[in-house]
Amino acid sequence: MPHMGMTMTEKILARHAGKASVVPGENIWVGVDILMTHDVCGPGTIQIFQKQFGAAAKVWDREKVVVIPDHYIFTKDLHAHRNLDVLRRFVTEQQLPYFYDVGTPKYKGVCHIALPEEGHTRPGEVLFGTDSHTCTAGAFGEFATGIGNTDAALILGIGKLWVKVPETMRFVFEGPLPPYLMAKDLILHIIGDIGVDGATYRAMEFAGDGVMSLTIEERMTLCNMVIEAGGKNGIIAPDETTEAFVKSKTGKPYEVISNDADAPFHSLRVYKTKDIEPTVAKPHSPDNRDTALRCRDVVLDRAYIGSCTGGKVTDFRAAASILKGKQVKVDTFVVPATTEVARALATEYLDGESLQSIFEKAGARISQGASCAACLGGPSDTFGRLNKSEVCISTTNRNFPGRMGSKTAQVYLASPYTVAASAVTGKITDPREFLG
């Protein structure tokens, strides 16, 4: 049987398993470059680690563990505070250098955006995190995926994980992005096509000039929602954009991995970007796809711009370009993903005015703390949480019942352009009405 080439995902896993080659479906022990955990899953991971390896056990490599509280932090909830205490105690005992604790100058915000900002995402590496949206980091040409507490506890102890090699589905976007589309529209379009289980335990690779022309933040949005299609990981080939970003954040060495010319794919889907319209996902599933235009009769109570999916500088620039000089008709919440993004709201200008000023003059409410906020619901005092049967349009990644709070609320997912346009009119609105 002739030797077949490998995809990026297969090559990265093979190298981290010390093997010349691997094939989809093969089970291998994979060495880990970075393990990330946060305030929701960290305490459970720590408990399992100490139970299995002993109360006095040390983590396998202090330099490779990153701890980022971000989910339930700006709240009076005592259970949430207890989780933070568990993290602090463990970090102190283990002397872990990469702990971005809330209430300190090191505090960052949402883990998936904090990781690249702090130089923890690098091409060719393996990153595991106790959060399903860890797949965001595939935008940097690495294997990144979410895992459970038990797997994370094993990694803490031995620095390896038993992994099944996934098949790779390839998604190609031809043609530069029209000025009214964002990465969110592309990924919602795909999920609408293949369904929330359409990529179950497969790698989703994004390619084509429609992808490679995207900023690094927009590529992160694409990879972020791979899990909403059931994907194991998302991945985009590194290029000059990737390397410029990574080198600006870290001096650590890395290796760029690319597909072999004869790499076999599970499937190939090719889209023409000019054929895609501003897209929304209707309640209560990310694959309940429709166009913003066809949803124009949906009356809204709230608009929400934030999260690992829609709380980056690119997202706020897009929203501000529509909100500038206008007033919102519904409660509009602006939540920066990280402290770095929050600072950028004051320092990034659009036609001579800061993004922060644009949002404030439009009547939006800006969160005082960078965090996940209402994206995962959280305690009732969480900023932006839906506490009653409201209809919300949001830049977040999930619209399951109860995801952003009340189980009777309805959440529509959309791009920052579409959310901002809808905030101005009070109904779901195609952003082309404002973008010309």
XYZ file of C-alpha atoms in Angstrom:
436
model
C 0.000 0.000 0.000
C 1.552 3.361 -1.014
C 2.298 5.836 1.747
C -0.231 8.665 1.799
C 0.614 12.184 2.893
C -0.722 13.705 6.087
C -2.839 16.724 6.935
C -1.562 19.442 9.278
C -3.523 17.967 12.173
C -2.131 14.470 11.544
C 1.454 15.751 11.216
C 1.300 17.732 14.460
C -0.091 14.740 16.340
C 2.451 12.369 14.782
C 5.360 14.577 15.851
C 4.006 14.880 19.375
C 3.660 11.108 19.513
C 7.215 10.566 18.278
C 5.959 8.750 15.193
C 6.866 9.137 11.511
C 3.217 9.012 10.520
C -0.299 8.469 11.837
C -3.658 7.744 10.203
C -7.164 8.849 11.197
C -8.697 6.526 13.789
C -5.316 5.598 15.257
C -4.943 5.960 19.041
C -1.702 7.525 20.250
C -0.061 9.055 23.316
C 0.483 12.723 22.554
C 2.913 15.009 24.375
C 1.384 18.318 25.489
C 2.859 21.812 25.046
C 0.246 23.781 27.000
C -2.558 22.815 29.395
C -5.027 25.599 30.163
C -7.705 25.557 32.839
C -10.041 28.154 34.347
C -12.285 28.826 37.329
C -15.134 26.561 36.219
C -13.207 23.332 35.575
C -9.939 24.026 37.376
C -11.103 22.980 40.852
C -12.455 19.648 39.583
C -9.258 19.011 37.627
C -7.145 19.755 40.704
C -9.251 17.466 42.878
C -8.857 14.534 40.466
C -5.119 15.208 40.042
C -4.526 15.150 43.800
C -6.669 12.063 44.273
C -4.871 10.110 41.536
C -1.295 11.354 41.954
C -1.299 12.206 45.664
C -1.886 15.378 47.681
C 1.800 16.308 47.490
C 2.246 15.528 43.772
C 3.809 18.152 41.553
C 2.561 19.024 38.056
C 4.618 17.601 35.199
C 5.912 20.976 33.988
C 5.169 24.308 35.706
C 6.017 26.264 32.542
C 3.320 24.489 30.539
C 0.324 25.055 32.824
C -1.756 28.208 32.285
C -4.539 29.145 34.727
C -7.010 31.851 33.685
C -10.098 32.700 35.779
C -12.702 34.259 33.469
C -16.189 32.740 33.705
C -17.845 33.484 37.063
C -15.660 36.173 38.574
C -17.459 39.535 38.801
C -20.210 38.253 41.079
C -21.163 38.106 44.747
C -21.798 34.350 44.404
C -19.954 32.500 47.207
C -19.582 29.269 45.216
C -17.812 31.186 42.457
C -15.488 32.766 45.022
C -14.706 29.348 46.467
C -13.574 28.137 43.041
C -11.116 31.022 42.833
C -9.765 30.173 46.293
C -9.092 26.590 45.129
C -7.138 27.879 42.112
C -5.114 30.332 44.212
C -4.138 27.688 46.735
C -3.046 25.239 44.032
C -1.092 27.846 42.072
C 0.755 28.883 45.240
C 1.540 25.273 46.231
C 2.758 24.416 42.719
C 4.481 27.789 42.136
C 2.843 28.124 38.718
C 4.130 31.209 36.853
C 1.204 31.642 34.432
C -1.740 32.539 36.658
C -3.775 35.533 35.490
C -5.693 36.179 38.697
C -8.671 38.511 38.853
C -8.063 41.590 40.983
C -4.350 41.699 40.138
C -2.380 43.582 37.452
C -1.908 40.247 35.654
C -5.646 39.711 35.191
C -6.526 39.043 31.552
C -10.131 38.011 30.915
C -11.472 35.349 28.550
C -8.983 32.470 28.353
C -9.230 31.870 24.591
C -8.241 35.445 23.773
C -5.812 35.744 26.691
C -3.795 32.710 25.545
C -2.676 34.278 22.227
C -2.224 37.723 23.784
C 0.246 36.229 26.269
C 2.123 34.173 23.661
C 0.811 30.744 24.687
C -0.475 29.848 21.183
C 2.208 28.817 18.704
C 2.209 27.025 15.314
C 2.840 23.281 15.357
C 2.094 22.836 19.056
C -0.489 20.841 21.030
C -2.775 22.808 23.352
C -5.446 21.276 25.560
C -7.873 23.266 27.688
C -10.737 22.445 30.027
C -13.119 24.463 27.902
C -14.786 23.424 24.662
C -13.790 26.620 22.856
C -10.079 25.875 23.260
C -10.336 25.033 19.542
C -10.058 28.817 18.956
C -6.249 28.468 18.967
C -6.323 26.379 15.789
C -6.184 29.782 14.076
C -2.441 29.692 14.859
C -1.797 26.432 13.003
C -1.703 24.249 16.095
C -3.723 21.307 17.406
C -6.000 22.809 20.060
C -9.042 21.186 21.616
C -11.185 21.098 24.730
C -11.023 18.238 27.217
C -12.706 17.170 30.447
C -11.389 17.405 33.992
C -10.172 13.785 34.123
C -8.078 14.141 30.968
C -6.706 17.443 32.256
C -5.772 15.829 35.589
C -3.864 13.110 33.719
C -1.961 15.746 31.726
C -1.121 17.609 34.949
C 0.477 14.405 36.173
C 2.271 13.003 33.120
C 2.163 15.651 30.365
C 0.569 13.304 27.850
C -2.897 12.330 26.667
C -4.301 9.317 24.811
C -5.823 10.739 21.628
C -7.594 9.321 18.592
C -6.361 10.937 15.382
C -9.279 12.753 13.695
C -10.132 12.832 10.006
C -9.965 16.302 8.436
C -12.836 18.086 6.711
C -11.602 20.917 4.464
C -13.627 24.108 3.943
C -12.450 26.488 1.214
C -13.766 30.050 0.823
C -13.048 31.523 -2.595
C -12.949 35.262 -3.175
C -12.215 38.130 -0.795
C -14.826 38.815 1.891
C -17.512 41.309 0.839
C -17.434 44.382 3.129
C -20.654 43.372 4.925
C -19.498 39.863 5.923
C -17.408 38.703 8.875
C -15.935 35.365 9.921
C -19.037 34.808 12.070
C -21.184 34.721 8.934
C -18.877 32.126 7.356
C -18.875 29.751 10.319
C -22.642 30.086 10.888
C -23.090 29.304 7.191
C -21.003 26.123 7.531
C -22.776 24.980 10.702
C -26.107 25.572 8.974
C -24.878 23.358 6.137
C -23.479 20.416 8.092
C -25.419 20.637 11.377
C -24.270 20.672 14.995
C -23.019 17.090 14.654
C -21.718 17.387 11.091
C -18.054 17.401 12.085
C -18.198 15.136 15.135
C -14.641 14.174 16.169
C -13.158 15.590 12.982
C -10.693 18.373 12.313
C -12.183 21.318 10.423
C -9.571 22.974 8.243
C -10.273 26.397 6.720
C -8.545 27.576 3.542
C -8.886 29.735 0.441
C -8.280 33.438 -0.117
C -11.496 34.258 1.765
C -9.861 32.794 4.887
C -6.234 33.797 4.360
C -7.237 37.437 3.832
C -8.808 37.499 7.322
C -7.133 39.134 10.308
C -5.819 36.788 12.987
C -8.783 37.722 15.225
C -11.263 36.822 12.507
C -9.489 33.478 11.970
C -9.923 32.874 15.699
C -13.681 33.395 15.289
C -13.779 30.727 12.557
C -11.923 28.152 14.648
C -13.761 29.125 17.841
C -17.093 27.720 16.660
C -15.775 24.417 15.310
C -17.106 22.786 18.467
C -20.611 24.017 17.559
C -20.419 21.607 14.610
C -19.112 18.809 16.850
C -15.546 19.262 15.591
C -12.511 18.024 17.492
C -10.304 20.917 16.370
C -10.203 23.727 13.870
C -7.036 24.623 11.999
C -5.750 27.227 9.550
C -2.343 27.029 7.855
C 0.074 29.582 9.332
C 1.190 32.417 7.050
C 2.883 35.801 7.453
C -0.131 37.146 9.369
C 0.095 34.278 11.866
C 3.834 34.535 12.336
C 3.828 38.317 12.713
C 1.292 38.028 15.518
C 3.006 35.137 17.309
C 6.446 36.776 17.111
C 5.000 39.981 18.566
C 3.867 38.013 21.643
C 6.605 35.460 22.324
C 10.229 34.696 21.547
C 9.724 30.958 22.031
C 10.642 28.791 19.038
C 7.958 27.006 17.048
C 7.647 25.003 13.858
C 5.216 25.782 11.059
C 3.439 22.645 9.848
C 1.644 22.422 6.502
C -0.401 19.803 4.658
C 1.392 17.298 2.451
C 0.465 17.779 -1.203
C -1.218 14.375 -1.262
C -2.924 14.646 2.139
C -6.269 12.801 2.080
C -9.326 14.638 3.415
C -12.597 13.242 4.688
C -14.441 15.790 2.550
C -14.063 19.086 0.719
C -16.592 21.921 0.642
C -15.987 24.992 -1.497
C -17.903 28.247 -0.991
C -17.921 31.484 -2.942
C -17.898 34.292 -0.375
C -19.939 36.590 -2.645
C -22.831 34.109 -2.429
C -23.044 34.289 1.373
C -25.394 36.766 3.034
C -25.293 38.169 6.590
C -26.304 35.105 8.568
C -28.059 34.428 11.868
C -28.676 31.300 13.909
C -32.203 31.301 15.313
C -33.137 29.796 18.697
C -32.254 27.319 20.033
C -29.374 25.851 18.041
C -26.309 27.194 16.205
C -27.339 25.245 13.097
C -30.819 26.818 12.894
C -29.546 29.039 10.106
C -31.321 31.873 8.372
C -30.392 35.218 6.827
C -30.653 38.507 8.690
C -32.915 39.744 5.893
C -35.439 36.957 6.376
C -35.504 37.584 10.147
C -36.260 41.305 9.790
C -39.608 41.006 11.618
C -38.009 39.665 14.825
C -38.421 42.352 17.517
C -35.575 42.486 20.045
C -35.211 43.338 23.733
C -31.430 43.237 23.845
C -28.193 43.237 21.856
C -24.967 41.740 23.217
C -21.467 42.243 21.818
C -18.794 40.212 23.578
C -17.342 36.737 24.372
C -14.413 34.769 22.927
C -16.337 34.742 19.642
C -17.344 38.388 19.397
C -15.475 40.440 22.000
C -12.197 41.173 20.209
C -10.937 44.507 18.864
C -11.963 43.579 15.295
C -15.485 42.838 16.526
C -15.805 46.183 18.312
C -14.399 48.128 15.355
C -17.071 46.507 13.178
C -19.869 47.281 15.623
C -18.637 50.862 16.120
C -18.578 51.485 12.368
C -22.370 51.008 12.393
C -23.148 52.596 15.787
C -21.154 55.788 15.156
C -23.491 58.779 15.260
C -26.552 56.626 16.008
C -28.640 55.650 19.031
C -29.489 52.106 20.085
C -33.189 51.255 20.465
C -32.668 48.255 22.765
C -30.449 47.547 25.782
C -27.024 46.990 24.242
C -24.210 45.391 26.233
C -20.550 45.715 25.240
C -18.176 43.262 26.951
C -14.459 43.279 26.038
C -12.984 39.763 26.055
C -9.736 40.825 27.738
C -8.190 43.735 29.613
C -6.059 44.381 26.512
C -9.206 44.685 24.399
C -10.813 46.899 27.058
C -7.841 49.285 26.891
C -8.085 49.289 23.090
C -11.645 50.637 23.273
C -10.147 53.878 24.571
C -7.121 53.938 22.251
C -8.577 52.678 18.945
C -10.134 55.443 16.877
C -12.684 55.454 14.087
C -12.868 58.706 12.116
C -11.361 60.682 14.972
C -13.468 59.179 17.785
C -12.548 56.385 20.205
C -14.560 53.158 20.085
C -15.484 53.692 23.733
C -16.890 57.150 22.996
C -18.867 55.812 20.032
C -20.466 53.103 22.200
C -21.204 55.491 25.069
C -22.769 58.128 22.824
C -24.881 55.433 21.148
C -26.288 54.494 24.553
C -24.585 51.111 24.940
C -23.542 49.818 28.353
C -19.864 48.883 28.584
C -18.790 46.236 31.102
C -16.322 47.443 33.716
C -14.593 44.056 33.704
C -13.315 41.913 30.854
C -14.796 38.421 31.212
C -17.112 35.790 29.741
C -19.988 37.664 31.439
C -23.432 36.561 30.178
C -22.184 34.158 27.495
C -22.378 31.243 29.916
C -25.328 32.600 31.912
C -23.696 32.571 35.307
C -25.052 33.867 38.630
C -28.032 36.235 38.447
C -25.858 39.321 39.091
C -23.724 38.615 36.001
C -23.374 41.617 33.642
C -25.763 41.292 30.706
C -27.370 38.048 31.877
C -30.849 37.339 30.515
C -32.957 37.008 33.679
C -36.360 36.840 31.997
C -38.022 35.932 28.689
C -36.092 38.393 26.570
C -35.224 38.197 22.881
C -31.517 38.876 22.375
C -29.228 39.112 19.365
C -25.684 38.230 20.324
C -22.146 37.813 18.989
C -21.658 34.772 21.267
C -21.369 31.153 20.138
C -24.320 29.255 21.620
C -28.032 29.887 21.776
C -29.260 26.794 23.660
C -32.157 27.294 26.120
C -30.709 28.860 29.275
C -27.270 29.443 27.774
C -27.284 33.178 28.523
C -29.502 32.912 31.596
C -33.264 32.443 31.534
C -34.445 29.201 29.938
C -37.346 31.075 28.359
C -35.146 33.716 26.730
C -34.468 33.508 22.995
C -31.001 34.108 21.593
C -30.154 34.820 17.949
C -26.473 34.503 17.006
C -24.974 36.914 14.481
C -21.898 38.893 13.490
C -20.957 42.175 15.224
C -22.149 44.025 12.095
C -25.576 42.404 12.267
C -25.878 42.799 16.051
C -24.980 46.500 15.874
C -27.389 47.147 12.988
C -30.139 45.349 14.901
C -29.410 47.360 18.075
C -30.053 50.566 16.128
C -33.398 49.463 14.670
C -34.691 47.273 17.510
C -35.311 44.435 15.064
C -32.985 41.948 13.400
C -31.457 43.935 10.568
C -29.234 43.154 7.606
C -26.095 45.298 8.123
C -26.041 46.175 4.416
C -28.716 48.749 5.283
C -25.989 50.687 7.114
C -22.870 49.678 5.231
C -24.067 50.774 1.811
